[in-house]
Short mmCIF file of C-alpha atoms in Angstrom, two decimals:
data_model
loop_
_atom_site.label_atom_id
_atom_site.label_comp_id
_atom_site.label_asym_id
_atom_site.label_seq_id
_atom_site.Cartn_x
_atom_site.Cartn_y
_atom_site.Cartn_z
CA UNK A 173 -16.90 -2.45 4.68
CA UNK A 174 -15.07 -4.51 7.43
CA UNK A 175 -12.83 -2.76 9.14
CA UNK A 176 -9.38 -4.66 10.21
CA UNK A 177 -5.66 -4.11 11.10
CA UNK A 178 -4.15 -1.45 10.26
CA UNK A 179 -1.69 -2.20 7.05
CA UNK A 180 0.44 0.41 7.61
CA UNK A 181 0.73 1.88 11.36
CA UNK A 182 3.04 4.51 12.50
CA UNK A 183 4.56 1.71 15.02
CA UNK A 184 3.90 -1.36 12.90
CA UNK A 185 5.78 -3.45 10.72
CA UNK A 186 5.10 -1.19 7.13
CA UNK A 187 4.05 2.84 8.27
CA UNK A 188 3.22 4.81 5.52
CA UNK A 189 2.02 7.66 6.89
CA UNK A 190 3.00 11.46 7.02
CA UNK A 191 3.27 13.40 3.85
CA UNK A 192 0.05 13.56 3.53
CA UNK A 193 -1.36 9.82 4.16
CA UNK A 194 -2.75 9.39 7.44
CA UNK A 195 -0.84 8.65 10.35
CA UNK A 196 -1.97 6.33 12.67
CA UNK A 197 -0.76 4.38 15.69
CA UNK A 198 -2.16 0.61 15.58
CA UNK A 199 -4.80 0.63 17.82
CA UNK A 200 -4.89 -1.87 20.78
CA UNK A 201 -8.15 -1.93 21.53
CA UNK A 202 -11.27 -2.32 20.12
CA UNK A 203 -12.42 1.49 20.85
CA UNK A 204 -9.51 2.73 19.34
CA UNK A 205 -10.07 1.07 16.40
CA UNK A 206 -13.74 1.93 16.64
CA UNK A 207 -11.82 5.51 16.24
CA UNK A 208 -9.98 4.88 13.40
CA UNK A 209 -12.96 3.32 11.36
CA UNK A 210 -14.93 6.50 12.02
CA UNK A 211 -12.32 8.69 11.29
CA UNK A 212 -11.51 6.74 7.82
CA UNK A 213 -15.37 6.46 6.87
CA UNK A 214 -15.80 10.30 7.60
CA UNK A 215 -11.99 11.50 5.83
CA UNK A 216 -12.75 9.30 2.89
CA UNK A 217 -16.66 9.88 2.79
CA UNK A 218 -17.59 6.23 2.77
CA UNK A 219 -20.09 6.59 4.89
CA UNK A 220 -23.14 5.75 2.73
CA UNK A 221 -21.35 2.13 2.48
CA UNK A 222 -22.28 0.18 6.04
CA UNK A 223 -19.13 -0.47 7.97
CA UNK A 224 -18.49 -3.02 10.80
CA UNK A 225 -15.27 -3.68 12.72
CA UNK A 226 -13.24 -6.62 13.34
CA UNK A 227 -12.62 -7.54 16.64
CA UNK A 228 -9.18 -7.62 18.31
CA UNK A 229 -8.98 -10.75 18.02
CA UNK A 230 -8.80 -10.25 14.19
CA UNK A 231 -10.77 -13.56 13.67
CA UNK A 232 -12.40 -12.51 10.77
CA UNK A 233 -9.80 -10.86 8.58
CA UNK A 234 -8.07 -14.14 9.65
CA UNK A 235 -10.98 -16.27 8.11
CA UNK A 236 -11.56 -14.33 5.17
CA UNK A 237 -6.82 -14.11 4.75
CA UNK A 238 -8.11 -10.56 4.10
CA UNK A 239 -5.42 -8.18 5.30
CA UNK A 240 -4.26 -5.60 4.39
CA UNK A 241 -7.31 -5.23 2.09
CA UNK A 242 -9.53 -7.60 0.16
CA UNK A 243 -12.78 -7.93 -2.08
CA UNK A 244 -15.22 -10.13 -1.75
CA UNK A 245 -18.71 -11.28 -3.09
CA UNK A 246 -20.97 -13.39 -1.06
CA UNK A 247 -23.80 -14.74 -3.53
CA UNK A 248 -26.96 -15.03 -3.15
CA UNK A 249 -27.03 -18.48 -1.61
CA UNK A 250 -24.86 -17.63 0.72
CA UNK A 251 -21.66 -19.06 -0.70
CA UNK A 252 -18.21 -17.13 -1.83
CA UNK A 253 -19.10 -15.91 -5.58
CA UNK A 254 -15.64 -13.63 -6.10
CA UNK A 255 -12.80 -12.79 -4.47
CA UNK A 256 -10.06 -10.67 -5.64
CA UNK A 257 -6.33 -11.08 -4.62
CA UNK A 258 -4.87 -9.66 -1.76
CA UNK A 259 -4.12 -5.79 -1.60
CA UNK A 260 -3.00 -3.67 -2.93
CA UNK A 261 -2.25 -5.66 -5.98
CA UNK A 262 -4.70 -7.77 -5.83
CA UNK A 263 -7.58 -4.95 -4.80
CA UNK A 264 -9.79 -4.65 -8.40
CA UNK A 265 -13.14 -3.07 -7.80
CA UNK A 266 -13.45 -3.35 -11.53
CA UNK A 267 -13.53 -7.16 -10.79
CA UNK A 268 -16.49 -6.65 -8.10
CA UNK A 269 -18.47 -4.59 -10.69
CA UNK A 270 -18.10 -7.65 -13.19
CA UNK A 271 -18.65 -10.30 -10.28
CA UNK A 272 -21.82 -8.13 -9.31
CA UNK A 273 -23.03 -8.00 -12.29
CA UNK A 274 -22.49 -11.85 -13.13
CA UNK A 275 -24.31 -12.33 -9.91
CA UNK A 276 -27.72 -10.49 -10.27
CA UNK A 277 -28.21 -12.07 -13.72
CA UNK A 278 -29.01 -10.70 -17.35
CA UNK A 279 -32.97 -10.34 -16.33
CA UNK A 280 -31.47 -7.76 -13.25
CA UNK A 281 -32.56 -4.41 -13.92
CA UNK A 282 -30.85 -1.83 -12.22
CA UNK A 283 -32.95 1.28 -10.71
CA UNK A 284 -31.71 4.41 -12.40
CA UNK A 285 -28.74 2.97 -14.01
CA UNK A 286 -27.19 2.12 -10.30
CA UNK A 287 -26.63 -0.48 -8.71
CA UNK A 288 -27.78 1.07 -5.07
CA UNK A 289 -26.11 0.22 -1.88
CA UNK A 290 -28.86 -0.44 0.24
CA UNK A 291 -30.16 -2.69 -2.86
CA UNK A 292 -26.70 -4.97 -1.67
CA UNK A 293 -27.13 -4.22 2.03
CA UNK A 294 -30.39 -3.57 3.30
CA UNK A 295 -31.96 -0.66 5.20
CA UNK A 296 -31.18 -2.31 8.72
CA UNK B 271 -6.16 3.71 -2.49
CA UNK B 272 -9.69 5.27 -2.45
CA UNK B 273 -11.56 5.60 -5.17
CA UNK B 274 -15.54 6.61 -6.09
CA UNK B 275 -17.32 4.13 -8.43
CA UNK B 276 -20.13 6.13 -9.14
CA UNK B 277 -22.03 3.52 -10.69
CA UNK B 278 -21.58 0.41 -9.09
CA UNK B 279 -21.14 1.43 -4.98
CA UNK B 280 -18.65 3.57 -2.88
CA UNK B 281 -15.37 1.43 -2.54
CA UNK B 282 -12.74 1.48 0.09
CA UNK B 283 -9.10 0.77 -0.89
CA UNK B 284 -6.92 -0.07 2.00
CA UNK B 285 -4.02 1.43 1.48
CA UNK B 286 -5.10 5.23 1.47
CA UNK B 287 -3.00 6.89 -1.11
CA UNK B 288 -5.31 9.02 -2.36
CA UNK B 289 -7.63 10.86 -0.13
CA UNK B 290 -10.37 12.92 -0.10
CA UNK B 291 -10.63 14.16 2.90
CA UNK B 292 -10.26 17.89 4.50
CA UNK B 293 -7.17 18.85 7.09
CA UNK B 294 -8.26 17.84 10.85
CA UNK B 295 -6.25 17.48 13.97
CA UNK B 296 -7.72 15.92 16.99
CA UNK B 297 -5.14 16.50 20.56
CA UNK B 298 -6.93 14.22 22.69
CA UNK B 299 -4.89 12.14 24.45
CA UNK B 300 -5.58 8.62 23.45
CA UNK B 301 -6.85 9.38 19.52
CA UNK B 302 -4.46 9.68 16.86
CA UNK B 303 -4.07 12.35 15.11
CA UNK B 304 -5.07 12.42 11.19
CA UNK B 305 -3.61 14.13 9.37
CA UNK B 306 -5.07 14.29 5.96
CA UNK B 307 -4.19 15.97 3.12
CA UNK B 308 -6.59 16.92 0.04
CA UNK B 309 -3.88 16.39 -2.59
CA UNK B 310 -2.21 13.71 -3.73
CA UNK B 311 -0.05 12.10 -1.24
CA UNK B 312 4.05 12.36 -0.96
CA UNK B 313 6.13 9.96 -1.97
CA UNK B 314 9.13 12.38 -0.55
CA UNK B 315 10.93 10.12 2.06
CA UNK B 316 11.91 13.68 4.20
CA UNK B 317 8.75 14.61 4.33
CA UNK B 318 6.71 11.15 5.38
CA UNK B 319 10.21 11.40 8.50
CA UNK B 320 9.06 14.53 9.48
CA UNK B 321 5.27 14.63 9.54
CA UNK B 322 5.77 11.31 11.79
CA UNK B 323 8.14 12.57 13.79
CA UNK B 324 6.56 15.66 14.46
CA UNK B 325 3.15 13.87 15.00
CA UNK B 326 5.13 11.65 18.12
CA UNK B 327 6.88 14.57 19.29
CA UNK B 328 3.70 16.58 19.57
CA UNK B 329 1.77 13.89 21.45
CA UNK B 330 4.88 12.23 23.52
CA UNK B 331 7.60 14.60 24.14
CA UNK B 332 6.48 16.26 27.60
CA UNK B 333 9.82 17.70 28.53
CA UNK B 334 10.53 19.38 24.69
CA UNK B 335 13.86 17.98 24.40
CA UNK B 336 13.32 17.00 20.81
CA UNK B 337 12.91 13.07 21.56
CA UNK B 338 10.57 10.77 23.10
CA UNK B 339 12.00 8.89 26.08
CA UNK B 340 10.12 5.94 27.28
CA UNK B 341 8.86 7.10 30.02
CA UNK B 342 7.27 9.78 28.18
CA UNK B 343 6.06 7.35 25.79
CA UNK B 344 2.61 5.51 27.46
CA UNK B 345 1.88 2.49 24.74
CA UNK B 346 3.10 -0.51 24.61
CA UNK B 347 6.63 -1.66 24.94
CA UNK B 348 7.18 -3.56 21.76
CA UNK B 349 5.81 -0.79 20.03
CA UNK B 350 8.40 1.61 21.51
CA UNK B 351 11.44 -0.87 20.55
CA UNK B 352 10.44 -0.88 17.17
CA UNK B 353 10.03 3.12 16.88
CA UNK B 354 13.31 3.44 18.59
CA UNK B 355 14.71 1.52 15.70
CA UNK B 356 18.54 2.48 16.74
CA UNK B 357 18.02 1.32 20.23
CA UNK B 358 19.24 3.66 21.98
CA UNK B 359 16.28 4.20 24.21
CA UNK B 360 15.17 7.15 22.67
CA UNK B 361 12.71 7.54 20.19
CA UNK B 362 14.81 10.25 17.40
CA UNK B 363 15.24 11.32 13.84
CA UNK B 364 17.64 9.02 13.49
CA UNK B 365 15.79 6.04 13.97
CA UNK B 366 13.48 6.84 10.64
CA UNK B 367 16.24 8.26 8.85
CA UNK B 368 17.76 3.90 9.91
CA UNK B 369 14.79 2.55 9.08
CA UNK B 370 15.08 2.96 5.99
CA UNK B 371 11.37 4.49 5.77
CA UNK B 372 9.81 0.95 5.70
CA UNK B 373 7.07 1.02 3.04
CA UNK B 374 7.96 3.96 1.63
CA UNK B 375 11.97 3.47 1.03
CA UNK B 376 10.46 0.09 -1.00
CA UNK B 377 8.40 2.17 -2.65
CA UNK B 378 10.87 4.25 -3.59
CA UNK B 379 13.10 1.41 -4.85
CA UNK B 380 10.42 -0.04 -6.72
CA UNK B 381 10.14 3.09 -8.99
CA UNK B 382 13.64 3.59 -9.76
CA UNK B 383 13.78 -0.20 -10.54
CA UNK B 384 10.95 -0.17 -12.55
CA UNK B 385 12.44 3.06 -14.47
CA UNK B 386 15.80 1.31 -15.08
CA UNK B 387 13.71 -2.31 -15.96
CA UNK B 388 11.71 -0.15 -18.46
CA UNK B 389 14.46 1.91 -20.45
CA UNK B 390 17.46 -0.20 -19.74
CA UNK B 391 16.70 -3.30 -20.88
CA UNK B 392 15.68 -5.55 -24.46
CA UNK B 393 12.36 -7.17 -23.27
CA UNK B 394 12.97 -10.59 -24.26
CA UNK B 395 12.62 -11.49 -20.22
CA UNK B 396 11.32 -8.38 -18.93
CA UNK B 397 11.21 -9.68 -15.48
CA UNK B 398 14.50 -8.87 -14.80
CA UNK B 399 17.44 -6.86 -15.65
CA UNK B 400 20.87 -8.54 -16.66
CA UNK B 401 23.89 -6.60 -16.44
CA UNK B 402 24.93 -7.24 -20.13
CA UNK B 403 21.44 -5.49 -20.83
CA UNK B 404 22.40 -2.79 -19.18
CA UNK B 405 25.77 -2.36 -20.09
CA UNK B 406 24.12 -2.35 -23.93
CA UNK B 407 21.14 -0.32 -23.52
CA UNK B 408 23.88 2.11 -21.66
CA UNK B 409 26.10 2.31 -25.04
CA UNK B 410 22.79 2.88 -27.01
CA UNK B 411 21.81 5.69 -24.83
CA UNK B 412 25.11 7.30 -25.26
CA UNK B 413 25.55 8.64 -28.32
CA UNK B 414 28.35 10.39 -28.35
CA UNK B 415 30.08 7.72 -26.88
CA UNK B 416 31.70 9.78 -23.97
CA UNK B 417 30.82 7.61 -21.03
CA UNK B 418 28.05 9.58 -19.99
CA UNK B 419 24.10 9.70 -20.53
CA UNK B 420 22.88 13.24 -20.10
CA UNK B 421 19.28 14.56 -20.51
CA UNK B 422 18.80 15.12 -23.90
CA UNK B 423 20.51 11.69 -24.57
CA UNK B 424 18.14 10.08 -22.88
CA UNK B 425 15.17 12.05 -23.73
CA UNK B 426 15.87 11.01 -27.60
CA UNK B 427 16.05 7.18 -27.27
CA UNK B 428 13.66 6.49 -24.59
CA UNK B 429 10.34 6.62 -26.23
CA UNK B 430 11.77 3.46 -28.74
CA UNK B 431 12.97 1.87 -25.38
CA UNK B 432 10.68 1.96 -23.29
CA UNK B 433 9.53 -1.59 -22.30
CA UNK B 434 5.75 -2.54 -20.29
CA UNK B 435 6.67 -3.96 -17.20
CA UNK B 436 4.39 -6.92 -16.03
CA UNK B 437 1.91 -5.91 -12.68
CA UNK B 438 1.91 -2.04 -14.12
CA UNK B 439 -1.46 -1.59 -14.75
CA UNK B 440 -3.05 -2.45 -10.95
CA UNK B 441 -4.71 0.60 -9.61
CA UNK B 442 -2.40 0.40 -7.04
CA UNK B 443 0.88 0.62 -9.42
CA UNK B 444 -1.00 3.22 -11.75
CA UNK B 445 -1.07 5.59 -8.81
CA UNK B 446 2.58 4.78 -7.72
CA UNK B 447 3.96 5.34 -10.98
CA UNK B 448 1.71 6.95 -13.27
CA UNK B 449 3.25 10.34 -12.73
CA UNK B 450 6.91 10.12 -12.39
CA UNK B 451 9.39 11.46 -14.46
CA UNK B 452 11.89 8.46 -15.93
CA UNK B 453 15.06 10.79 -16.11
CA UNK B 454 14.19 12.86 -12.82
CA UNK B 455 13.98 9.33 -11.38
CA UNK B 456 17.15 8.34 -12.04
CA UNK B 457 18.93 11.60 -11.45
CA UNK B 458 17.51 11.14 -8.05
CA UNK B 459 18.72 7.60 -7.06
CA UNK B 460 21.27 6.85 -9.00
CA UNK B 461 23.21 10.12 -9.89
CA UNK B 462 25.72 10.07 -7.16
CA UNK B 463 28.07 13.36 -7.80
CA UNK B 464 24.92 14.92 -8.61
CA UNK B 465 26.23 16.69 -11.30
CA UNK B 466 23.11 16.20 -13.66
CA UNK B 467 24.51 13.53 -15.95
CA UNK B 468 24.24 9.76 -15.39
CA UNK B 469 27.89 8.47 -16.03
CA UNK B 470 28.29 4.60 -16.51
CA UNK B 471 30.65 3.99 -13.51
CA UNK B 472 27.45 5.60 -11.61
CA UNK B 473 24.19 2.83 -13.14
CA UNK B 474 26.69 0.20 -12.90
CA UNK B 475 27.43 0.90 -9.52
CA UNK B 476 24.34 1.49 -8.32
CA UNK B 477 23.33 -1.91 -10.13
CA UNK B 478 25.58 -3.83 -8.39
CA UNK B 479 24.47 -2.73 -4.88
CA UNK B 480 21.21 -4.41 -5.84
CA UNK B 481 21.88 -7.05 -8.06
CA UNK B 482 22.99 -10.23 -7.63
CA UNK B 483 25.36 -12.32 -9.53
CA UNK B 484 24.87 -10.10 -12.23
CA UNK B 485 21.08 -9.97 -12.94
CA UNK B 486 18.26 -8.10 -10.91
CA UNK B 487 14.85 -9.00 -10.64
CA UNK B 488 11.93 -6.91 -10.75
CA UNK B 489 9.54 -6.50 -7.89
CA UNK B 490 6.18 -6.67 -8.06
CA UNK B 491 4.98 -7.07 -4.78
CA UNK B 492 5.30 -4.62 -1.54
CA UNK B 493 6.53 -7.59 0.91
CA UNK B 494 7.45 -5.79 3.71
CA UNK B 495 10.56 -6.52 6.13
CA UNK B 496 11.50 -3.49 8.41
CA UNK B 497 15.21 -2.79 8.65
CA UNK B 498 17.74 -4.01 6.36
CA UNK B 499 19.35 -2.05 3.89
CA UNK B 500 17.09 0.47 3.40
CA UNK B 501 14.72 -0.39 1.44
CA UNK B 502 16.20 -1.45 -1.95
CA UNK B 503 14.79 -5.13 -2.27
CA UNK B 504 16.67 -6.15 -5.57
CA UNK B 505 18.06 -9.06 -3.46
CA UNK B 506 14.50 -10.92 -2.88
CA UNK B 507 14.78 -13.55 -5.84
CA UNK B 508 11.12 -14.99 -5.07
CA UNK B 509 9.27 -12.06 -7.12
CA UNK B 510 7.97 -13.21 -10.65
CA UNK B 511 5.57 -10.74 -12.05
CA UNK B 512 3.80 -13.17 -13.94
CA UNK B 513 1.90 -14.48 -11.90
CA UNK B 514 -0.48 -11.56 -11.84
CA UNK B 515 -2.48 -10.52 -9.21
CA UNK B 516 -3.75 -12.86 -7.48
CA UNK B 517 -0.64 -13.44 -5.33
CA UNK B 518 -0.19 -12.48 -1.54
CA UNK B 519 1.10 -9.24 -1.35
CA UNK B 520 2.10 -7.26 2.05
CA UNK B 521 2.65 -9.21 4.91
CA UNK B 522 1.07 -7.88 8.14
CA UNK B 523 2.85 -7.03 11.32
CA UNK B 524 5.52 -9.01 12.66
CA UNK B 525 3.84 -11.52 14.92
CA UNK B 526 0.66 -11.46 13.00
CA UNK B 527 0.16 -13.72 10.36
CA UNK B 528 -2.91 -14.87 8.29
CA UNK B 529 -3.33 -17.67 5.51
CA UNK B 530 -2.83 -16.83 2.46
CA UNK B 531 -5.78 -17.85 1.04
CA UNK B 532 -9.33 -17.46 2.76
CA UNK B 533 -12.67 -18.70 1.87
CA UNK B 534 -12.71 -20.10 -1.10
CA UNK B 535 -15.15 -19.66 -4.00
CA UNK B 536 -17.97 -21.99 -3.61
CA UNK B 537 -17.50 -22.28 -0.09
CA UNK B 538 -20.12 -20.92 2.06
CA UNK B 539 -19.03 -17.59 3.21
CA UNK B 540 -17.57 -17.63 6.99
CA UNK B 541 -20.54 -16.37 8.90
CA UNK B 542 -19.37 -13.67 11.70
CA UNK B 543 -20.92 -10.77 13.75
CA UNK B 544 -19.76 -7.59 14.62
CA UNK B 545 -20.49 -3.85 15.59
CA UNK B 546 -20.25 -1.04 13.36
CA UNK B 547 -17.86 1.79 14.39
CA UNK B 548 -20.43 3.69 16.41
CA UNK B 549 -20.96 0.65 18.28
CA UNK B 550 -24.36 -0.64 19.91
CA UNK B 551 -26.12 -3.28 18.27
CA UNK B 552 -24.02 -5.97 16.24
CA UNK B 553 -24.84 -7.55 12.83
CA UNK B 554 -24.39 -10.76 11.35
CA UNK B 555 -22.78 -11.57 7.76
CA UNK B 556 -25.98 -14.39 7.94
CA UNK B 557 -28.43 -11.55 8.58
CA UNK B 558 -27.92 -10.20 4.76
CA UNK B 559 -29.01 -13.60 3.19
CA UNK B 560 -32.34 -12.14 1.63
CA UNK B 561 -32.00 -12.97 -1.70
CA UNK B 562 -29.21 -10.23 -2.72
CA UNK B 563 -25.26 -10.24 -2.94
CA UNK B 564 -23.21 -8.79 -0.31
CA UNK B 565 -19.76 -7.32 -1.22
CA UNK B 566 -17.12 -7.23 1.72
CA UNK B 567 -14.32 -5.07 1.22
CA UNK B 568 -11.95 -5.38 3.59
CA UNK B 569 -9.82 -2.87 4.76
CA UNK B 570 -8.12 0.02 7.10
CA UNK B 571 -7.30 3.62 6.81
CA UNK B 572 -3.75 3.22 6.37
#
């Protein structure tokens, strides 16, 4: 999980929120964003997925044209293997299961029937 | 959108229409507060104006007069000129009632568009609707012939009518439209006496507000542009739904703007390193090259 702009902040460009989506003021600096993240990981239970958080500068969401939200799948050599459109239309995780699955190979056998997610990411 | 994918890995949708989280309000100073909601979230304009509102008003309003003044307000400038929408150097109900409601008016016009491009047309080009289309599919609807379409009229005919609109099965649209009613829909937008019935004078109006020279295409995409009409988007001709998915979709904050396309496939993926939420030590995109795939999703809470 990489954690980026906000698509949709109460003083940005699109809000969304109220009514029951969150509401959220774009953050301005990196520990308020860092507050956000955590508060997103936690609300939506993501937490057993590793998260890390753009800087300000938004460099990477720039590098990856990933905002508002965006799949990808870095192969095993390193190099783009997938990546879906950009959100929300272009957001498929069914796509990512397929692009996983083309990745790891027919001879992959998956523990338990599950693709883990420390299996992807690694106990660091 | 969230969603679970129990077999594959936890997945994070940007957008956050659906959320599973439990009510929690935090009043310190500098956080924002979340309000979350277990069930599924509004798509009632009122409501999104007031839950904003109120969350400002809590947090800004020192003096309780019902408005946020600028000095009260302690973030950055732009951001107060484009809350206080109607300039008037107060931050009111009036400016989101203005607004138009941003995303959420759009979203709102994209359903009852989508309702009148499904029912109201012959799909030999479903991407948009012509007026002769709808002037036809009107008279069909109308059996009686009495100038008006009432519930039962259009209850009969629009199971043979209905037409699949192109870009209707992302998870994204699925959850925007899956549940709506057709009829309630259009009693709600386009029924302007209110009086229950949907008269032709009353589509054909409302068509023409949106349309232009005489046909109205379908959106597909959320493109956002604050201000403006309110957020009826019929007159953005640049919207083809067949071009699926892969397409750019909303466009960031004013001011910020990213390629459209990123790495491509093949290309080695941009290395970068950064801290996790808690902070402390950083990681490196690089770091993860042991022989395994790495899935970035790419997202925020909102």
């Amino acid at each position: 999980m990489v954690y980026i702009r906000e698509a949709h902040a109460l003083d940005g460009r699109s809000p969304m929120g109220g009514g029951g989506n969150p509401i959220v003021e774009d953050p301005i600096t990196l520990d308020e964003r860092n507050e956000v993240a955590k508060a997103c990981m936690t609300k939506l239970a993501l937490e057993p997925m590793p998260a890390l958080v753009d800087n300000m500068d938004d460099a990477v969401s720039v590098s990856y044209a990933a905002h508002p939200d965006r799949i990808y799948l870095v192969g095993r050599d390193g190099r783009i293997a997938y990546h879906g459109g950009r959100g929300p239309m272009g957001f498929l995780p069914d796509e990512l299961e397929e692009a996983i699955l083309k990745e790891l190979g027919p001879d992959y056998t998956p523990r338990r029937n599950k693709i883990r997610i420390n299996d992807l990411f690694g106990s660091r | 959108m969230i969603t679970r994918h129990s077999t594959v890995l936890a997945l994070f949708c940007g957008s956050g229409l659906l959320l599973a989280g439990c009510q929690s309000t935090s009043t310190m100073r500098q956080e924002a507060a979340y309000t979350v909601d277990p069930t599924f979230a509004s798509f009632d304009l009122d409501e999104q104006h007031d839950s904003n509102l109120s969350y400002l008003l809590e947090k800004y309003d020192g003096d309780g007069d019902g408005r946020i003044a600028r000095s009260e307000y302690d973030r950055e400038n732009d951001r107060f000129d484009r809350l206080d929408s109607d300039g008037d150097g107060f931050i009111t109900n009036e400016d989101f009632q203005r607004g138009g409601g941003g995303m959420m008016a759009r979203m709102s016009a994209m359903r009852i568009q989508r309702v009148l491009a499904g029912y109201f047309q012959d799909d030999t080009q479903v991407s948009s609707i012509t007026l002769d289309e709808l002037e036809r599919s009107y008279s069909e609807f109308d059996a009686n012939d009495d100038e008006i379409i009432d519930r039962d009229e259009f209850a009969k005919l629009a199971p043979s009518r209905k037409v699949e609109l192109p870009g209707g099965d992302s998870p994204m649209m699925q959850r925007m439209l899956g549940d709506i009613d057709p009829w309630d829909t259009i009693l709600e937008n386009v029924d302007a006496d209110e009086d229950g019935n949907l008269a032709r004078s009353e589509l054909l109006a409302f068509f023409n507000e949106n349309a232009e020279d005489g046909e109205w295409a379908i959106r597909n995409r959320m493109g956002g542009r604050r201000g403006g009409r309110g957020g009826f988007g019929g007159r953005d001709r640049g919207d083809r739904g067949d071009r699926g998915n892969r397409g750019g979709d909303s466009q960031p904050d004013e001011g910020y703007s990213e390629p459209q396309d990123g790495a491509m496939i093949g290309d080695m993926a941009p290395d970068f390193t950064l801290s996790p939420p808690e902070g402390g030590r950083t990681v490196s995109l690089s770091s993860y090259r042991d022989n395994l795939p790495v899935a970035l999703i790419f997202g925020s809470y909102t």
